[in-house]
Amino acid sequence: MNPYFIVDTAKSFEKASADLQLAVAAEGFGVLVVLDLGDSLRSKGISFAEQCRVFDVCNPQQAAKVLMNDMKLNMALPCRISVYTEAGQTRIGMIRPEGMLRNLSSEPDLMEVAREVESSATAIIQAAASLNT
């Protein structure tokens, strides 16, 4: 299975970024921080033409389940969803939580949490990419 889930959208980078924030809230997650990697690189004098924002998103109940099971997994939290451009195309994507967690733990309860989080995060990405928002 592809370790990434990426959706192309006809939306502008700015519109996709704004709609992602709305979709995150609608799915019961919160945005903890937004890292604008494109701006950060350009502010350091690096010529970087693409846009890239990384949204650290979290569902507190799901995060608590993970941490109560294995505190070391704090290093895999929170989930990251990126809005970025590539050759003029706006994309929204993530590394699939289920695949990532499968590499870090074999605990069945955690696999269920990962499936639930992946389902929600996929819905967030699809909603943000949709032209209906």
mmCIF file of C-alpha atoms in Angstrom:
data_model
loop_
_atom_site.group_PDB
_atom_site.id
_atom_site.type_symbol
_atom_site.label_atom_id
_atom_site.label_comp_id
_atom_site.label_asym_id
_atom_site.label_seq_id
_atom_site.Cartn_x
_atom_site.Cartn_y
_atom_site.Cartn_z
ATOM 1 C CA MET A 1 0.000 0.000 0.000
ATOM 2 C CA ASN A 2 1.159 3.502 -0.793
ATOM 3 C CA PRO A 3 2.455 5.102 2.427
ATOM 4 C CA TYR A 4 1.084 8.473 1.299
ATOM 5 C CA PHE A 5 -2.456 9.712 0.828
ATOM 6 C CA ILE A 6 -2.380 12.715 -1.537
ATOM 7 C CA VAL A 7 -5.258 14.449 -3.283
ATOM 8 C CA ASP A 8 -4.883 17.023 -6.049
ATOM 9 C CA THR A 9 -7.251 19.984 -5.905
ATOM 10 C CA ALA A 10 -8.212 22.730 -8.328
ATOM 11 C CA LYS A 11 -8.164 25.181 -5.410
ATOM 12 C CA SER A 12 -5.453 27.758 -4.923
ATOM 13 C CA PHE A 13 -2.857 27.091 -2.262
ATOM 14 C CA GLU A 14 -4.405 29.754 -0.002
ATOM 15 C CA LYS A 15 -7.975 28.466 -0.449
ATOM 16 C CA ALA A 16 -6.919 24.864 0.158
ATOM 17 C CA SER A 17 -5.061 25.937 3.315
ATOM 18 C CA ALA A 18 -8.106 27.813 4.650
ATOM 19 C CA ASP A 19 -10.461 24.963 3.773
ATOM 20 C CA LEU A 20 -8.178 22.442 5.452
ATOM 21 C CA GLN A 21 -8.501 24.334 8.727
ATOM 22 C CA LEU A 22 -12.306 24.224 8.425
ATOM 23 C CA ALA A 23 -12.294 20.505 7.586
ATOM 24 C CA VAL A 24 -10.031 19.736 10.552
ATOM 25 C CA ALA A 25 -12.492 21.383 12.946
ATOM 26 C CA ALA A 26 -15.506 19.712 11.318
ATOM 27 C CA GLU A 27 -13.929 16.282 11.932
ATOM 28 C CA GLY A 28 -13.341 16.975 15.654
ATOM 29 C CA PHE A 29 -9.626 17.596 15.343
ATOM 30 C CA GLY A 30 -7.709 20.754 16.153
ATOM 31 C CA VAL A 31 -4.823 22.525 14.446
ATOM 32 C CA LEU A 32 -1.949 22.800 16.912
ATOM 33 C CA VAL A 33 0.490 24.678 14.704
ATOM 34 C CA VAL A 34 1.035 25.571 11.074
ATOM 35 C CA LEU A 35 4.575 25.499 9.708
ATOM 36 C CA ASP A 36 5.047 27.457 6.500
ATOM 37 C CA LEU A 37 8.085 25.675 5.124
ATOM 38 C CA GLY A 38 8.104 27.647 1.879
ATOM 39 C CA ASP A 39 8.244 30.981 3.685
ATOM 40 C CA SER A 40 10.828 29.646 6.146
ATOM 41 C CA LEU A 41 13.156 28.578 3.348
ATOM 42 C CA ARG A 42 12.726 31.850 1.461
ATOM 43 C CA SER A 43 13.377 33.848 4.659
ATOM 44 C CA LYS A 44 16.768 32.085 4.879
ATOM 45 C CA GLY A 45 17.676 33.246 1.396
ATOM 46 C CA ILE A 46 16.946 29.931 -0.296
ATOM 47 C CA SER A 47 15.369 30.153 -3.723
ATOM 48 C CA PHE A 48 12.273 27.980 -3.332
ATOM 49 C CA ALA A 49 9.405 28.507 -5.772
ATOM 50 C CA GLU A 50 6.852 26.070 -4.325
ATOM 51 C CA GLN A 51 4.417 26.674 -1.477
ATOM 52 C CA CYS A 52 4.275 24.281 1.488
ATOM 53 C CA ARG A 53 2.365 24.474 4.758
ATOM 54 C CA VAL A 54 2.427 21.652 7.258
ATOM 55 C CA PHE A 55 -0.511 21.502 9.648
ATOM 56 C CA ASP A 56 0.033 19.603 12.897
ATOM 57 C CA VAL A 57 -3.442 18.293 13.725
ATOM 58 C CA CYS A 58 -4.657 16.309 16.690
ATOM 59 C CA ASN A 59 -7.699 14.596 18.101
ATOM 60 C CA PRO A 60 -7.040 14.702 21.865
ATOM 61 C CA GLN A 61 -9.014 11.547 22.654
ATOM 62 C CA GLN A 62 -7.131 9.512 20.058
ATOM 63 C CA ALA A 63 -3.776 10.966 21.092
ATOM 64 C CA ALA A 64 -4.476 10.039 24.714
ATOM 65 C CA LYS A 65 -5.250 6.437 23.712
ATOM 66 C CA VAL A 66 -1.926 6.192 21.900
ATOM 67 C CA LEU A 67 0.103 7.759 24.699
ATOM 68 C CA MET A 68 -1.556 5.692 27.441
ATOM 69 C CA ASN A 69 -0.629 2.562 25.518
ATOM 70 C CA ASP A 70 2.959 3.493 24.610
ATOM 71 C CA MET A 71 4.467 6.800 25.683
ATOM 72 C CA LYS A 72 7.330 6.445 23.159
ATOM 73 C CA LEU A 73 4.805 7.028 20.393
ATOM 74 C CA ASN A 74 4.700 10.714 21.360
ATOM 75 C CA MET A 75 7.387 11.026 18.703
ATOM 76 C CA ALA A 76 4.849 10.042 16.025
ATOM 77 C CA LEU A 77 2.297 12.620 17.170
ATOM 78 C CA PRO A 78 0.593 14.816 16.151
ATOM 79 C CA CYS A 79 -0.636 13.941 12.676
ATOM 80 C CA ARG A 80 0.708 16.102 9.884
ATOM 81 C CA ILE A 81 -1.312 17.156 6.893
ATOM 82 C CA SER A 82 0.407 19.223 4.220
ATOM 83 C CA VAL A 83 -0.919 21.643 1.655
ATOM 84 C CA TYR A 84 1.667 22.204 -1.028
ATOM 85 C CA THR A 85 2.240 23.025 -4.657
ATOM 86 C CA GLU A 86 4.200 20.966 -7.114
ATOM 87 C CA ALA A 87 4.711 22.167 -10.672
ATOM 88 C CA GLY A 88 1.670 24.441 -10.399
ATOM 89 C CA GLN A 89 -0.630 21.796 -8.900
ATOM 90 C CA THR A 90 -2.062 22.263 -5.391
ATOM 91 C CA ARG A 91 -1.989 19.057 -3.364
ATOM 92 C CA ILE A 92 -3.118 18.029 0.106
ATOM 93 C CA GLY A 93 -1.577 14.961 1.674
ATOM 94 C CA MET A 94 -0.257 12.998 4.620
ATOM 95 C CA ILE A 95 1.746 9.949 5.529
ATOM 96 C CA ARG A 96 -0.842 7.274 6.318
ATOM 97 C CA PRO A 97 -1.106 6.897 10.127
ATOM 98 C CA GLU A 98 -1.920 3.179 9.986
ATOM 99 C CA GLY A 99 1.182 2.272 8.000
ATOM 100 C CA MET A 100 3.401 4.499 10.110
ATOM 101 C CA LEU A 101 2.100 3.075 13.385
ATOM 102 C CA ARG A 102 2.354 -0.490 12.076
ATOM 103 C CA ASN A 103 6.114 0.127 11.741
ATOM 104 C CA LEU A 104 6.322 1.351 15.331
ATOM 105 C CA SER A 105 4.040 -1.027 17.237
ATOM 106 C CA SER A 106 2.284 -4.372 16.930
ATOM 107 C CA GLU A 107 -0.305 -3.571 19.617
ATOM 108 C CA PRO A 108 -3.803 -4.427 18.243
ATOM 109 C CA ASP A 109 -5.527 -1.617 20.179
ATOM 110 C CA LEU A 110 -3.193 0.916 18.604
ATOM 111 C CA MET A 111 -3.892 -0.425 15.126
ATOM 112 C CA GLU A 112 -7.595 0.286 15.682
ATOM 113 C CA VAL A 113 -6.805 3.856 16.776
ATOM 114 C CA ALA A 114 -4.574 4.283 13.721
ATOM 115 C CA ARG A 115 -7.361 3.056 11.414
ATOM 116 C CA GLU A 116 -9.822 5.498 12.996
ATOM 117 C CA VAL A 117 -7.389 8.410 12.758
ATOM 118 C CA GLU A 118 -6.528 7.548 9.158
ATOM 119 C CA SER A 119 -10.213 7.415 8.256
ATOM 120 C CA SER A 120 -10.802 10.835 9.818
ATOM 121 C CA ALA A 121 -7.674 12.374 8.304
ATOM 122 C CA THR A 122 -8.598 11.015 4.871
ATOM 123 C CA ALA A 123 -12.047 12.590 5.220
ATOM 124 C CA ILE A 124 -10.417 15.886 6.237
ATOM 125 C CA ILE A 125 -8.188 15.889 3.160
ATOM 126 C CA GLN A 126 -11.009 14.952 0.811
ATOM 127 C CA ALA A 127 -13.265 17.654 2.258
ATOM 128 C CA ALA A 128 -10.557 20.308 1.994
ATOM 129 C CA ALA A 129 -9.795 19.349 -1.599
ATOM 130 C CA SER A 130 -13.457 19.270 -2.645
ATOM 131 C CA LEU A 131 -14.801 22.128 -4.746
ATOM 132 C CA ASN A 132 -17.916 22.148 -2.559
ATOM 133 C CA THR A 133 -16.160 23.872 0.352
#
